[in-house]
Short mmCIF file of N, CA and C in Angstrom, two decimals:
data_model
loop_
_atom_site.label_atom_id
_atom_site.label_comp_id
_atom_site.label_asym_id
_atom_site.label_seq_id
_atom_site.Cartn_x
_atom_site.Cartn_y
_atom_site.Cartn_z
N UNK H 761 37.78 -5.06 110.91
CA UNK H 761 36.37 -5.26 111.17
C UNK H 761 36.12 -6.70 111.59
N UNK H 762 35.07 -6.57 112.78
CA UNK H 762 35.32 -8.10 112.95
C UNK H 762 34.08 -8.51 112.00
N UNK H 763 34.05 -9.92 111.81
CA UNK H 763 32.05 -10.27 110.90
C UNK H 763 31.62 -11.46 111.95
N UNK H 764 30.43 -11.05 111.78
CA UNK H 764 29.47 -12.00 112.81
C UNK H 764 28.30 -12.18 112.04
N UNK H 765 28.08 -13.19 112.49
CA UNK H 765 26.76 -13.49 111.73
C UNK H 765 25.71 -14.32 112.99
N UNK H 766 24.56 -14.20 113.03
CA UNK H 766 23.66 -14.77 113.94
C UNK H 766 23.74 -16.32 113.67
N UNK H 767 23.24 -17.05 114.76
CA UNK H 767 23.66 -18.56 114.66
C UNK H 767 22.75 -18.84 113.42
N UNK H 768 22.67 -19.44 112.80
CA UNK H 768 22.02 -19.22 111.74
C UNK H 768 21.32 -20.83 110.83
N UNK H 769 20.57 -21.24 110.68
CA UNK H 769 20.54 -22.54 109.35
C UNK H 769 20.68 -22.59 108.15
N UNK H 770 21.71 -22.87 107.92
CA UNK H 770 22.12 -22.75 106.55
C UNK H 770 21.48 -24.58 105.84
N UNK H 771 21.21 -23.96 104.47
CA UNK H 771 21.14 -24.99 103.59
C UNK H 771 21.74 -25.27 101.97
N UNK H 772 22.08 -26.04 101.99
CA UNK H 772 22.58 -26.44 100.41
C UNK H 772 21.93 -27.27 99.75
N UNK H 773 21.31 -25.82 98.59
CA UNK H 773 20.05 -26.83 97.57
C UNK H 773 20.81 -26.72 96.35
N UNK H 774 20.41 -27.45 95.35
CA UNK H 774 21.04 -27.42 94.03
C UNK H 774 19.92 -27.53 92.98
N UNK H 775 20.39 -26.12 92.10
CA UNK H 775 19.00 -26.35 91.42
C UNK H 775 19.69 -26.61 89.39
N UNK H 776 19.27 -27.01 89.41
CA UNK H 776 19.00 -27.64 87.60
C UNK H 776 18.50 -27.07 86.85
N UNK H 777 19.23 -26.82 85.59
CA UNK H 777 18.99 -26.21 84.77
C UNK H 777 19.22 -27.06 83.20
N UNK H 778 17.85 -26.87 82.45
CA UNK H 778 17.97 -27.73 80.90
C UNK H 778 17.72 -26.52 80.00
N UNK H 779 18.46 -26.48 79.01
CA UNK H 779 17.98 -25.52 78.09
C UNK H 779 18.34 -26.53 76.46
N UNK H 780 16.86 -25.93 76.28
CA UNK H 780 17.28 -26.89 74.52
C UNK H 780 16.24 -25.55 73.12
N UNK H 781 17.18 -25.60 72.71
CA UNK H 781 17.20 -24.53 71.09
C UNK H 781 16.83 -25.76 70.22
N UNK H 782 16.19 -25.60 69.62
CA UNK H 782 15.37 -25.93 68.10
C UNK H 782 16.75 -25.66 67.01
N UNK H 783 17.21 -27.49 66.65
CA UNK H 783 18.12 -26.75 65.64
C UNK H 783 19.53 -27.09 66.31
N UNK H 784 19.54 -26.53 67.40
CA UNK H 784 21.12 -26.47 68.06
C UNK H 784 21.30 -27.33 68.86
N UNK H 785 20.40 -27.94 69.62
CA UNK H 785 20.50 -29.38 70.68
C UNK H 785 19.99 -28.81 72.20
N UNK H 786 20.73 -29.22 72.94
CA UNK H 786 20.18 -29.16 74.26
C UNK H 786 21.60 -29.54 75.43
N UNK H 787 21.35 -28.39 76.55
CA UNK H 787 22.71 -28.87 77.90
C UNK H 787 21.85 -28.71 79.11
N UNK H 788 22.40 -29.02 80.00
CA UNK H 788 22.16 -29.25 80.88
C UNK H 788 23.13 -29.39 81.99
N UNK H 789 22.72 -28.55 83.34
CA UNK H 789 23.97 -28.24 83.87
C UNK H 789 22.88 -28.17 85.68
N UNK H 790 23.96 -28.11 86.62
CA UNK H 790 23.50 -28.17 88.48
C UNK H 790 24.48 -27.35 88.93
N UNK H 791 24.13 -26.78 90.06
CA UNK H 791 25.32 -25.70 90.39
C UNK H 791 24.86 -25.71 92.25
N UNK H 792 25.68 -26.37 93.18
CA UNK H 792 24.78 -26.08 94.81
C UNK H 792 24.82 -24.13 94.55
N UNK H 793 23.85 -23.88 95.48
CA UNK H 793 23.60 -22.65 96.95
C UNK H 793 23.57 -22.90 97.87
N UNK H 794 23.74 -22.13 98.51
CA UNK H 794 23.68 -21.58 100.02
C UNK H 794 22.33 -21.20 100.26
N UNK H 795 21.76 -21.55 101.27
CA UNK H 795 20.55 -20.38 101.50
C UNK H 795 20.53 -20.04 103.24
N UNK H 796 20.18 -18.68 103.50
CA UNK H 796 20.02 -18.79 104.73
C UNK H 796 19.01 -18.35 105.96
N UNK H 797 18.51 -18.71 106.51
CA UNK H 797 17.14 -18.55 107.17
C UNK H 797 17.91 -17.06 107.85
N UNK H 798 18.24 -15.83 107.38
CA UNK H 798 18.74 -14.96 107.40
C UNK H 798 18.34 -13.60 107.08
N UNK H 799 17.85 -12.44 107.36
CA UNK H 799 17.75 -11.32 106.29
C UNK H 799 19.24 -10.52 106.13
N UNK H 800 19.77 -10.18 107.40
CA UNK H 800 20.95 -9.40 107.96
C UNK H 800 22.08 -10.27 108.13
N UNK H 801 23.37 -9.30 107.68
CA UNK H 801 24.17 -9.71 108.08
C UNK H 801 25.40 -8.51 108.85
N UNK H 802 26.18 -8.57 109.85
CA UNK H 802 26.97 -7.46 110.34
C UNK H 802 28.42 -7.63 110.28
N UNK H 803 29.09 -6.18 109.94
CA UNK H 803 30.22 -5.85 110.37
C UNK H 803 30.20 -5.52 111.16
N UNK H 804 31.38 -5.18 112.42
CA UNK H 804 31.43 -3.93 113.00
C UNK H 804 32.94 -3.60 113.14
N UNK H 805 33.21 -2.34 113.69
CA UNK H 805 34.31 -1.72 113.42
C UNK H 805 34.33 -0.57 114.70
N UNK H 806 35.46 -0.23 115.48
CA UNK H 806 35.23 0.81 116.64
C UNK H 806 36.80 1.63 115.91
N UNK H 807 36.33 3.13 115.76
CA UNK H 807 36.67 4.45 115.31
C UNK H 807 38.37 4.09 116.04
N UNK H 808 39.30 4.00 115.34
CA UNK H 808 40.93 3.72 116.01
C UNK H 808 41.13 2.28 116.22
N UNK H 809 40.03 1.40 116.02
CA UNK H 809 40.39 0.04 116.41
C UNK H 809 39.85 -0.17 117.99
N UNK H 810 39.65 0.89 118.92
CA UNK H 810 39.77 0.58 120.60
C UNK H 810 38.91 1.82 120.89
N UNK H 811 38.06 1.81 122.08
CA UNK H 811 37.24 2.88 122.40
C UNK H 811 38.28 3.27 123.70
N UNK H 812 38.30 4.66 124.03
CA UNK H 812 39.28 4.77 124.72
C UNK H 812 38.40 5.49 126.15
N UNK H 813 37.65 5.49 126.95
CA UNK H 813 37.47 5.81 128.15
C UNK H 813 37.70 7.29 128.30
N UNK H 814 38.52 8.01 128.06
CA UNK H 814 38.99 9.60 127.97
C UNK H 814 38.11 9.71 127.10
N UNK H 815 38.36 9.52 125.39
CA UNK H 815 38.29 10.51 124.08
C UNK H 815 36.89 9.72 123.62
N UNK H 816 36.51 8.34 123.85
CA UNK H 816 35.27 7.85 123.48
C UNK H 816 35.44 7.59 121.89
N UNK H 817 34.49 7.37 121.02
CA UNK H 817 34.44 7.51 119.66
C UNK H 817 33.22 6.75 119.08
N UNK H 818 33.56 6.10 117.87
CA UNK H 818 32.57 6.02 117.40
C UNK H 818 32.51 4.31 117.20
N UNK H 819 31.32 3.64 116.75
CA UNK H 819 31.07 2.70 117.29
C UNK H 819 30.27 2.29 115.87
N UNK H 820 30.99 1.35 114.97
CA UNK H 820 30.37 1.29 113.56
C UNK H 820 29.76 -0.09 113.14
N UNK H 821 28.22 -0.32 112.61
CA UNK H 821 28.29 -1.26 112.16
C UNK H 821 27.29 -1.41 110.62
N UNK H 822 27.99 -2.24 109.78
CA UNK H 822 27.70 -2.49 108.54
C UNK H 822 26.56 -3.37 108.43
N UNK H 823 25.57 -3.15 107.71
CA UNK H 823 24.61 -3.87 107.64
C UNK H 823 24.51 -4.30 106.01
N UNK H 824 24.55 -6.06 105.65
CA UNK H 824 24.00 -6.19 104.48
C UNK H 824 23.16 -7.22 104.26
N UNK H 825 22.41 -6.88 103.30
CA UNK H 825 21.22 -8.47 103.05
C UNK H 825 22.14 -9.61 102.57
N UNK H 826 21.08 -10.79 102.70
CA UNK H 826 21.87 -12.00 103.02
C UNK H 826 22.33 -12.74 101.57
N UNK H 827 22.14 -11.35 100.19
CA UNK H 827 22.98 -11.28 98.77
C UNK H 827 24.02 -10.79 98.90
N UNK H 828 24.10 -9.73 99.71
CA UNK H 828 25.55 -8.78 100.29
C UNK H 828 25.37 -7.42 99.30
N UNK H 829 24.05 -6.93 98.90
CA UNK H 829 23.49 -5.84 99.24
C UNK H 829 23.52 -5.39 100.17
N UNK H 830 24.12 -4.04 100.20
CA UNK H 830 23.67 -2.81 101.32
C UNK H 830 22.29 -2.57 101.71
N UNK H 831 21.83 -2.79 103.14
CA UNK H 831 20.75 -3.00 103.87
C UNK H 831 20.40 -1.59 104.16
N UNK H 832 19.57 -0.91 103.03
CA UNK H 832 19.73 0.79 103.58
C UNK H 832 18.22 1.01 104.68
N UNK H 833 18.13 2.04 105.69
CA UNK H 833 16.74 2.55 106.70
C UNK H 833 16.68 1.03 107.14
N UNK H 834 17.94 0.79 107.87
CA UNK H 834 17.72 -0.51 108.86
C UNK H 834 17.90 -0.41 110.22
N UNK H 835 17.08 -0.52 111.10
CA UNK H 835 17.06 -0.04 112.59
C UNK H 835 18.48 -0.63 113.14
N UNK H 836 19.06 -0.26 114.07
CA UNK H 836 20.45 -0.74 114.28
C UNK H 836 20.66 -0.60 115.82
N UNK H 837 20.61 -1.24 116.79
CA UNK H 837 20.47 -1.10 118.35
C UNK H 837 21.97 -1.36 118.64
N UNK H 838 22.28 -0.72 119.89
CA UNK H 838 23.76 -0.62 120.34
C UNK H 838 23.47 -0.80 121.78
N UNK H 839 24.00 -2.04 122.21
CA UNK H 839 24.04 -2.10 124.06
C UNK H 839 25.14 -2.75 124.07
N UNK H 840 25.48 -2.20 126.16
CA UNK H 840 26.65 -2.74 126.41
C UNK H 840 26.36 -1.98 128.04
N UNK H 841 27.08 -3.12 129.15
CA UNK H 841 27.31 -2.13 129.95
C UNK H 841 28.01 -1.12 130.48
N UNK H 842 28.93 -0.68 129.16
CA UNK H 842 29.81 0.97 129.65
C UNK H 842 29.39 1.30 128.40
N UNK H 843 28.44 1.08 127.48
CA UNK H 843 28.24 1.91 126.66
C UNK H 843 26.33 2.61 127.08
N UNK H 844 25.51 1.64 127.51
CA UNK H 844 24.79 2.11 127.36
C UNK H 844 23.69 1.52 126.20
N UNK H 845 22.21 1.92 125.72
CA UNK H 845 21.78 1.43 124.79
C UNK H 845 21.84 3.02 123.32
N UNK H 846 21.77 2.56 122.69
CA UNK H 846 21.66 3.65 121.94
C UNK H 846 21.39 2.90 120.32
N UNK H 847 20.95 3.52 119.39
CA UNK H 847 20.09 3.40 118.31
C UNK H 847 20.66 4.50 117.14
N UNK H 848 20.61 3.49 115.66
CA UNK H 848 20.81 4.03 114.96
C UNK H 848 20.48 3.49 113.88
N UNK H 849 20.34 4.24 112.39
CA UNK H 849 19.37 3.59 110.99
C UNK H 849 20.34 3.80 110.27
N UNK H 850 20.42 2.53 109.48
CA UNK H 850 21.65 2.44 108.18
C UNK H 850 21.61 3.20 107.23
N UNK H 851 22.76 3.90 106.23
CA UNK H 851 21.98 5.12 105.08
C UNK H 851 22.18 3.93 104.00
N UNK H 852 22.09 4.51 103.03
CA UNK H 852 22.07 4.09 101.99
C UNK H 852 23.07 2.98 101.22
N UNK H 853 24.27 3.42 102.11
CA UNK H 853 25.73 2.24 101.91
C UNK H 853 25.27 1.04 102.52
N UNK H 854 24.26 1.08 103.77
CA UNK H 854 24.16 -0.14 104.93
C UNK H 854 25.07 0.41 105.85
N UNK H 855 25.49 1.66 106.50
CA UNK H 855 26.31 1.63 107.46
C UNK H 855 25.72 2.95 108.71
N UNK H 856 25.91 2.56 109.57
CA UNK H 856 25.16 2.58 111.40
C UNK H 856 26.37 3.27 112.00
N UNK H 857 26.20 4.18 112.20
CA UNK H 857 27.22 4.14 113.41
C UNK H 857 26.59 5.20 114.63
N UNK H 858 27.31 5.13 116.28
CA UNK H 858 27.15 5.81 117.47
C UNK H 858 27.92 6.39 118.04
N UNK H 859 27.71 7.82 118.97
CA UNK H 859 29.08 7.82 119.02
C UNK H 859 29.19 7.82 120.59
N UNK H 860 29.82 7.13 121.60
CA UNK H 860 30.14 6.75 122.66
C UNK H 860 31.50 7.02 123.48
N UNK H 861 30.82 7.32 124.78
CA UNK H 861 31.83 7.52 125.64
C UNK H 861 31.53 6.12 126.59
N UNK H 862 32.47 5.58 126.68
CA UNK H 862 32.76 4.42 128.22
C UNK H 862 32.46 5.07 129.58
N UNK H 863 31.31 4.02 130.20
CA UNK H 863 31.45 4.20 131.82
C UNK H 863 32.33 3.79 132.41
N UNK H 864 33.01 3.93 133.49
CA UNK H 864 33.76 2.89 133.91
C UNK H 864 33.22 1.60 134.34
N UNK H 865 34.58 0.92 134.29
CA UNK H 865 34.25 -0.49 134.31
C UNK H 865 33.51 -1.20 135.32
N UNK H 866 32.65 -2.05 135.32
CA UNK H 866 32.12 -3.09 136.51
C UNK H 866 32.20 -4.37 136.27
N UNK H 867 33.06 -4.52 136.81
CA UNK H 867 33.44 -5.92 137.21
C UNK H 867 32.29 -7.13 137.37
N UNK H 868 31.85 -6.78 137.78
CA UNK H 868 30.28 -7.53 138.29
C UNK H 868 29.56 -7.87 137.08
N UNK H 869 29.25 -6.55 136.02
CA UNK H 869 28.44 -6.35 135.06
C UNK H 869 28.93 -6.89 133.79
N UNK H 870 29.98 -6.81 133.51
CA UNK H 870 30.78 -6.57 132.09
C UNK H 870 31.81 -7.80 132.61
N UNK H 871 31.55 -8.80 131.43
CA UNK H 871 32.30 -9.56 131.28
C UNK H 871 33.46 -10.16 130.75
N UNK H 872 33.94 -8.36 130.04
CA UNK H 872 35.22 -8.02 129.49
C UNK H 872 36.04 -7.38 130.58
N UNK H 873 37.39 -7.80 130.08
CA UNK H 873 38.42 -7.08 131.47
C UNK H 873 39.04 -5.54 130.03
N UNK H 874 39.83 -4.71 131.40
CA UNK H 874 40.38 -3.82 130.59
C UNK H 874 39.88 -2.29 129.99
N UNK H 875 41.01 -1.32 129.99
CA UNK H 875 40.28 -0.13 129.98
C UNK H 875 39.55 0.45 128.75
N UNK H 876 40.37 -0.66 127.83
CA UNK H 876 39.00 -0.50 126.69
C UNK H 876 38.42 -1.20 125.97
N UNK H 877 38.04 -2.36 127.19
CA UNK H 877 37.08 -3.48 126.18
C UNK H 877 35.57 -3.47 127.55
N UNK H 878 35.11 -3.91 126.68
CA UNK H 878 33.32 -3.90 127.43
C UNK H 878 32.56 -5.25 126.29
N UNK H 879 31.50 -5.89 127.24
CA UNK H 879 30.73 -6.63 126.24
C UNK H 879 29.30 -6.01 125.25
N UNK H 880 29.03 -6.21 124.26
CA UNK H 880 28.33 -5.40 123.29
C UNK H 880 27.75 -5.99 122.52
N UNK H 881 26.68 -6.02 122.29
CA UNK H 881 25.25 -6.20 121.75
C UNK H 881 25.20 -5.57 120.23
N UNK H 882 25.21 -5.98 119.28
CA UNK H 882 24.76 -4.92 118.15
C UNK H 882 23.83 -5.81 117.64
N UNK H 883 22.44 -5.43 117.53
CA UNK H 883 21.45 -5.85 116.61
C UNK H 883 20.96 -5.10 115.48
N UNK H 884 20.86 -5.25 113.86
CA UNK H 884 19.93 -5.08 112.97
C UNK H 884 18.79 -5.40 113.18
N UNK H 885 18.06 -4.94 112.94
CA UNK H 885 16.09 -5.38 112.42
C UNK H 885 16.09 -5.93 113.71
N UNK H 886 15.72 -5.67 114.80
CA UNK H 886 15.95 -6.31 115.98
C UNK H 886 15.34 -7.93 115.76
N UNK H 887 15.82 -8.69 116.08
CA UNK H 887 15.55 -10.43 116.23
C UNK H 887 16.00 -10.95 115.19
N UNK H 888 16.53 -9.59 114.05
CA UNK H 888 17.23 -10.84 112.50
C UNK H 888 18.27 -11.21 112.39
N UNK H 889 19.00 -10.24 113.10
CA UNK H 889 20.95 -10.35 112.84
C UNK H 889 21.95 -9.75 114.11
N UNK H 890 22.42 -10.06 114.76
CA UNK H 890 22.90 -10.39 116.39
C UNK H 890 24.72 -10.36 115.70
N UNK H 891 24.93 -9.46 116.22
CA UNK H 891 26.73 -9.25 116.51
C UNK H 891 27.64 -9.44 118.28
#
């Protein structure tokens, strides 16, 4: 599976924590996060590893929130120019998939060489998370 993530701003905050018991004393401790101007995040994965032009297949991508919760009823868009656009909603795991046959290739259009690579678009929540 490859992972992609949209260009994204990440930040590292650190938050503080004091705790004091009556009796027992008091600690105190900091730990950084991550945070990310993010909702989505993607896998994707193509059915054999390679879409094959003859047999076609399937065209998979994982959707999770930016805890790494499964992102379930998440709109899921599929473009490419030998695939086409096509659409699909995450179930309950966070996982999308389409199932596709290849046009042939255009040279002109597609900025992948080869009989089974093409360039490809996968968006979640359209504008949140870009593969």
């Amino acid at each position: 599976m490859a992972r992609h993530a949209a260009r994204v701003r990440l930040e590292d905050q650190t938050i503080n924590v004091q705790v004091t018991r009556a009796g027992l004393g008091s600690a105190s401790a900091s730990t950084p996060i991550r945070t990310h101007a993010q909702d989505f995040f993607l896998d994707t994965a193509f059915e054999g590893g390679a879409l094959s032009a003859a047999l076609g297949g399937r065209i998979y991508a994982y959707v999770v929130r930016a805890d790494g919760r499964p992102a379930a009823n998440v709109p899921v868009a599929f473009e490419g120019p030998r695939v086409g656009s096509r659409q699909a909603t995450t179930d309950a795991s966070g996982l999308a998939f389409v199932e596709v046959t290849l046009a042939a290739a255009d040279e002109a259009r597609d900025r992948c060489g080869g009989i089974a690579s093409t360039a490809l678009n996968i968006t979640a929540a359209p504008g949140r998370a870009r593969a």
